[in-house]
Amino acid sequence: MSKPDATLPISSPRAAFWLGAREAARVPMAVMAASFLGFGTLIRDLDWSVWLGVYSTISTWALPGQIAMAEMAARGAPLASMVLAVAFINARLMPMVASLLPQVRRPGMSLVVQYAAAMIIAATTWAGVMRRLPDLRTEVRFAYLTGYGGALYAMSPFATAAGYFLADHVAREVAMGLVFLNPLYFMLLFLAGPGNTGRWLALGFGAALGPMLYTILPDWSLVLTGLLGGTAAWLIGRRRARHG
């Protein structure tokens, strides 16, 4: 999980684009492909068609929301409930887009292009691009983002379809394990590097509070764990910074 090696100065957007695509095609793509393989297996188990599964990947490209939508649809949940659930789940991407786009967009860039770029900012894209930005000149950062995120996005529908057709050879437990590889990888990326004491504290608080709160308030345990554990870690980190 070491930081990527610094590159030579890149002045060409095309070179930055292909650099992003190459770096995405390593571990990030392998992990994301495994997760979408798991999703493809899941939709086969839920009796979706392969085309619906692929369309959900192309139109949404946010695996937690896609899983929630598929599970709720299989149980006959109302459309409004599914829309609200997916919206709340995918709201996690808003701060990622808000923190990354201002660092990569060029002056005069249209809103249409910015919205299109926001579509390819998944958690894996955000983590990988943010770690590389200090090595890139401002004028080529957007091209790097499109190469990195675009490569991951283009792969995902094919991995979904592959998982669908391999469903007979993959146990459901294995498929669900594959689905959770991507958030695990993102967590490790997020923890990598020096000066991340607050993040480790948040992880520790979450591990301690999660199981306990689940036994008390299972429907709200995840929200409360994140709120309480994250707030406690932030307060401790702020206090430590204030006192040197």
Tab-separated table of C-alpha atoms in Angstrom:
chain	number	residue	atom	x	y	z
A	1	MET	CA	0.000	0.000	0.000
A	2	SER	CA	2.914	2.340	-0.544
A	3	LYS	CA	2.414	5.562	-2.414
A	4	PRO	CA	2.988	5.263	-6.177
A	5	ASP	CA	6.463	6.250	-7.330
A	6	ALA	CA	6.727	9.833	-8.489
A	7	THR	CA	6.591	10.104	-12.259
A	8	LEU	CA	8.504	12.313	-14.665
A	9	PRO	CA	6.705	15.582	-15.461
A	10	ILE	CA	3.796	14.830	-17.803
A	11	SER	CA	2.709	17.718	-19.993
A	12	SER	CA	0.453	15.805	-22.382
A	13	PRO	CA	-3.155	15.026	-21.383
A	14	ARG	CA	-2.957	11.894	-23.537
A	15	ALA	CA	0.057	10.636	-21.587
A	16	ALA	CA	-1.736	11.390	-18.314
A	17	PHE	CA	-4.836	9.542	-19.529
A	18	TRP	CA	-2.893	6.394	-20.345
A	19	LEU	CA	-0.937	6.629	-17.103
A	20	GLY	CA	-4.238	6.641	-15.221
A	21	ALA	CA	-5.557	3.700	-17.233
A	22	ARG	CA	-2.378	1.665	-16.635
A	23	GLU	CA	-2.344	2.309	-12.909
A	24	ALA	CA	-6.040	1.457	-12.604
A	25	ALA	CA	-5.469	-1.799	-14.510
A	26	ARG	CA	-3.374	-3.221	-11.680
A	27	VAL	CA	-4.656	-4.118	-8.220
A	28	PRO	CA	-7.612	-1.657	-8.271
A	29	MET	CA	-9.112	-3.262	-11.373
A	30	ALA	CA	-8.539	-6.802	-10.114
A	31	VAL	CA	-10.283	-6.042	-6.827
A	32	MET	CA	-13.177	-4.204	-8.476
A	33	ALA	CA	-13.577	-6.948	-11.091
A	34	ALA	CA	-13.840	-9.540	-8.326
A	35	SER	CA	-16.529	-7.464	-6.612
A	36	PHE	CA	-18.596	-7.112	-9.775
A	37	LEU	CA	-18.165	-10.814	-10.462
A	38	GLY	CA	-19.782	-11.363	-7.090
A	39	PHE	CA	-22.585	-8.958	-7.989
A	40	GLY	CA	-23.197	-10.777	-11.256
A	41	THR	CA	-23.543	-14.033	-9.345
A	42	LEU	CA	-25.935	-12.380	-6.912
A	43	ILE	CA	-28.293	-11.083	-9.600
A	44	ARG	CA	-28.409	-14.545	-11.152
A	45	ASP	CA	-29.498	-15.936	-7.784
A	46	LEU	CA	-32.200	-13.237	-7.608
A	47	ASP	CA	-33.519	-14.230	-11.064
A	48	TRP	CA	-32.622	-10.955	-12.737
A	49	SER	CA	-31.707	-11.007	-16.393
A	50	VAL	CA	-28.092	-10.392	-17.294
A	51	TRP	CA	-29.145	-7.251	-19.154
A	52	LEU	CA	-30.759	-5.739	-16.072
A	53	GLY	CA	-27.638	-6.474	-14.069
A	54	VAL	CA	-25.360	-4.929	-16.679
A	55	TYR	CA	-27.652	-1.915	-17.020
A	56	SER	CA	-27.600	-1.332	-13.266
A	57	THR	CA	-23.802	-1.296	-13.398
A	58	ILE	CA	-23.660	1.091	-16.351
A	59	SER	CA	-26.295	3.476	-14.987
A	60	THR	CA	-25.400	3.386	-11.282
A	61	TRP	CA	-21.845	2.066	-10.843
A	62	ALA	CA	-22.075	2.031	-7.081
A	63	LEU	CA	-22.024	-1.518	-5.801
A	64	PRO	CA	-23.597	-1.031	-2.335
A	65	GLY	CA	-26.542	0.793	-3.899
A	66	GLN	CA	-26.866	-1.815	-6.629
A	67	ILE	CA	-26.951	-4.636	-4.084
A	68	ALA	CA	-29.567	-2.826	-1.991
A	69	MET	CA	-31.705	-2.201	-5.068
A	70	ALA	CA	-31.494	-5.827	-6.197
A	71	GLU	CA	-32.300	-7.229	-2.753
A	72	MET	CA	-35.213	-4.833	-2.218
A	73	ALA	CA	-36.614	-5.491	-5.692
A	74	ALA	CA	-36.474	-9.237	-5.051
A	75	ARG	CA	-38.519	-8.724	-1.883
A	76	GLY	CA	-41.118	-6.605	-3.669
A	77	ALA	CA	-40.261	-3.322	-1.946
A	78	PRO	CA	-42.047	-0.174	-3.192
A	79	LEU	CA	-40.212	1.848	-5.829
A	80	ALA	CA	-40.082	4.935	-3.602
A	81	SER	CA	-38.381	2.935	-0.853
A	82	MET	CA	-35.778	1.612	-3.276
A	83	VAL	CA	-35.062	5.091	-4.641
A	84	LEU	CA	-34.621	6.539	-1.146
A	85	ALA	CA	-32.435	3.651	0.003
A	86	VAL	CA	-30.130	3.875	-3.010
A	87	ALA	CA	-29.959	7.675	-2.704
A	88	PHE	CA	-28.958	7.501	0.957
A	89	ILE	CA	-26.383	4.776	0.330
A	90	ASN	CA	-24.795	6.602	-2.589
A	91	ALA	CA	-24.708	9.926	-0.731
A	92	ARG	CA	-21.319	8.744	0.566
A	93	LEU	CA	-19.892	9.604	-2.863
A	94	MET	CA	-20.878	13.278	-2.642
A	95	PRO	CA	-17.964	14.400	-0.427
A	96	MET	CA	-15.568	12.428	-2.636
A	97	VAL	CA	-16.761	14.245	-5.742
A	98	ALA	CA	-16.761	17.588	-3.918
A	99	SER	CA	-13.165	17.121	-2.750
A	100	LEU	CA	-11.723	15.701	-5.989
A	101	LEU	CA	-13.342	17.624	-8.853
A	102	PRO	CA	-12.090	21.094	-7.795
A	103	GLN	CA	-8.532	19.743	-7.920
A	104	VAL	CA	-8.763	18.323	-11.442
A	105	ARG	CA	-11.178	20.479	-13.442
A	106	ARG	CA	-9.838	22.981	-15.921
A	107	PRO	CA	-10.993	26.616	-16.244
A	108	GLY	CA	-14.036	26.925	-18.474
A	109	MET	CA	-14.946	23.242	-18.243
A	110	SER	CA	-18.655	22.728	-18.913
A	111	LEU	CA	-21.024	21.338	-16.312
A	112	VAL	CA	-21.874	18.448	-18.635
A	113	VAL	CA	-18.250	17.308	-18.634
A	114	GLN	CA	-18.030	17.719	-14.868
A	115	TYR	CA	-21.174	15.658	-14.315
A	116	ALA	CA	-19.802	12.966	-16.618
A	117	ALA	CA	-16.552	12.950	-14.639
A	118	ALA	CA	-18.496	12.674	-11.380
A	119	MET	CA	-20.029	9.456	-12.701
A	120	ILE	CA	-16.639	7.713	-12.725
A	121	ILE	CA	-15.613	8.839	-9.234
A	122	ALA	CA	-16.120	5.699	-7.182
A	123	ALA	CA	-14.403	5.114	-3.856
A	124	THR	CA	-11.544	3.256	-5.558
A	125	THR	CA	-11.141	6.012	-8.151
A	126	TRP	CA	-11.134	8.692	-5.481
A	127	ALA	CA	-8.484	6.973	-3.382
A	128	GLY	CA	-6.194	6.198	-6.320
A	129	VAL	CA	-6.434	9.611	-7.974
A	130	MET	CA	-6.074	11.591	-4.741
A	131	ARG	CA	-2.843	9.736	-3.946
A	132	ARG	CA	-1.402	10.524	-7.380
A	133	LEU	CA	-2.436	14.201	-7.666
A	134	PRO	CA	0.689	15.652	-5.980
A	135	ASP	CA	2.801	14.074	-8.745
A	136	LEU	CA	0.797	15.612	-11.599
A	137	ARG	CA	0.666	19.062	-13.110
A	138	THR	CA	-2.706	20.759	-12.739
A	139	GLU	CA	-3.457	20.817	-16.460
A	140	VAL	CA	-3.187	17.027	-16.858
A	141	ARG	CA	-4.994	15.928	-13.711
A	142	PHE	CA	-8.401	15.709	-15.359
A	143	ALA	CA	-7.019	13.475	-18.090
A	144	TYR	CA	-5.507	11.213	-15.447
A	145	LEU	CA	-8.869	10.988	-13.682
A	146	THR	CA	-10.680	10.055	-16.886
A	147	GLY	CA	-8.095	7.387	-17.666
A	148	TYR	CA	-8.159	5.916	-14.175
A	149	GLY	CA	-11.890	6.045	-13.566
A	150	GLY	CA	-12.782	5.305	-17.178
A	151	ALA	CA	-10.772	2.081	-17.191
A	152	LEU	CA	-12.487	0.839	-14.037
A	153	TYR	CA	-15.918	1.875	-15.305
A	154	ALA	CA	-15.434	0.193	-18.686
A	155	MET	CA	-14.412	-3.085	-17.060
A	156	SER	CA	-17.323	-3.307	-14.618
A	157	PRO	CA	-20.195	-4.305	-16.985
A	158	PHE	CA	-18.073	-7.129	-18.418
A	159	ALA	CA	-17.259	-8.392	-14.920
A	160	THR	CA	-20.962	-8.246	-14.027
A	161	ALA	CA	-21.871	-10.341	-17.077
A	162	ALA	CA	-19.045	-12.792	-16.384
A	163	GLY	CA	-20.248	-13.281	-12.814
A	164	TYR	CA	-23.777	-13.893	-14.063
A	165	PHE	CA	-22.701	-16.675	-16.397
A	166	LEU	CA	-20.339	-18.190	-13.819
A	167	ALA	CA	-23.012	-18.250	-11.101
A	168	ASP	CA	-23.463	-22.025	-11.299
A	169	HIS	CA	-19.813	-22.479	-10.363
A	170	VAL	CA	-19.626	-19.959	-7.494
A	171	ALA	CA	-21.220	-20.509	-4.084
A	172	ARG	CA	-23.362	-17.647	-2.785
A	173	GLU	CA	-21.092	-17.236	0.242
A	174	VAL	CA	-18.070	-16.858	-2.041
A	175	ALA	CA	-19.947	-14.367	-4.225
A	176	MET	CA	-20.800	-12.181	-1.225
A	177	GLY	CA	-17.196	-12.379	-0.084
A	178	LEU	CA	-16.066	-11.129	-3.492
A	179	VAL	CA	-18.518	-8.230	-3.278
A	180	PHE	CA	-16.888	-7.026	-0.065
A	181	LEU	CA	-13.330	-7.138	-1.418
A	182	ASN	CA	-13.663	-3.648	-2.870
A	183	PRO	CA	-14.679	-1.831	0.344
A	184	LEU	CA	-11.953	-3.744	2.191
A	185	TYR	CA	-9.377	-2.594	-0.360
A	186	PHE	CA	-10.634	0.990	-0.077
A	187	MET	CA	-10.334	0.837	3.697
A	188	LEU	CA	-6.712	-0.318	3.444
A	189	LEU	CA	-5.933	2.461	0.969
A	190	PHE	CA	-7.550	4.984	3.274
A	191	LEU	CA	-5.456	3.809	6.221
A	192	ALA	CA	-2.172	3.767	4.295
A	193	GLY	CA	0.441	6.411	4.897
A	194	PRO	CA	1.801	8.327	7.889
A	195	GLY	CA	-0.190	10.617	10.143
A	196	ASN	CA	-3.403	8.602	10.027
A	197	THR	CA	-3.907	8.062	13.743
A	198	GLY	CA	-7.451	9.416	13.586
A	199	ARG	CA	-8.400	6.920	10.896
A	200	TRP	CA	-7.030	4.020	12.908
A	201	LEU	CA	-8.939	5.264	15.940
A	202	ALA	CA	-12.120	5.434	13.869
A	203	LEU	CA	-11.543	1.859	12.712
A	204	GLY	CA	-10.981	0.679	16.273
A	205	PHE	CA	-14.062	2.455	17.603
A	206	GLY	CA	-16.111	1.020	14.753
A	207	ALA	CA	-14.917	-2.527	15.443
A	208	ALA	CA	-15.766	-2.137	19.129
A	209	LEU	CA	-19.102	-0.339	18.800
A	210	GLY	CA	-20.522	-2.141	15.760
A	211	PRO	CA	-21.250	-5.573	17.260
A	212	MET	CA	-22.464	-4.057	20.529
A	213	LEU	CA	-24.893	-1.628	18.882
A	214	TYR	CA	-26.140	-4.328	16.519
A	215	THR	CA	-27.433	-6.335	19.476
A	216	ILE	CA	-29.310	-3.270	20.762
A	217	LEU	CA	-30.489	-1.427	17.613
A	218	PRO	CA	-29.819	-3.634	14.585
A	219	ASP	CA	-31.615	-1.317	12.136
A	220	TRP	CA	-29.560	1.711	13.197
A	221	SER	CA	-26.333	0.069	14.302
A	222	LEU	CA	-24.324	0.962	11.184
A	223	VAL	CA	-25.340	4.630	11.223
A	224	LEU	CA	-24.752	4.996	14.953
A	225	THR	CA	-21.412	3.194	14.783
A	226	GLY	CA	-20.156	5.549	12.093
A	227	LEU	CA	-21.515	8.638	13.832
A	228	LEU	CA	-20.281	7.833	17.330
A	229	GLY	CA	-16.999	6.168	16.385
A	230	GLY	CA	-16.078	8.739	13.744
A	231	THR	CA	-16.959	11.668	16.006
A	232	ALA	CA	-14.956	10.249	18.903
A	233	ALA	CA	-11.924	9.675	16.663
A	234	TRP	CA	-12.191	13.209	15.270
A	235	LEU	CA	-12.433	14.768	18.733
A	236	ILE	CA	-9.416	12.821	19.992
A	237	GLY	CA	-7.420	13.693	16.884
A	238	ARG	CA	-8.311	17.362	17.223
A	239	ARG	CA	-7.332	17.372	20.894
A	240	ARG	CA	-3.986	15.717	20.127
A	241	ALA	CA	-3.270	18.211	17.357
A	242	ARG	CA	-4.093	21.125	19.652
A	243	HIS	CA	-1.720	19.877	22.329
A	244	GLY	CA	1.053	18.972	19.896
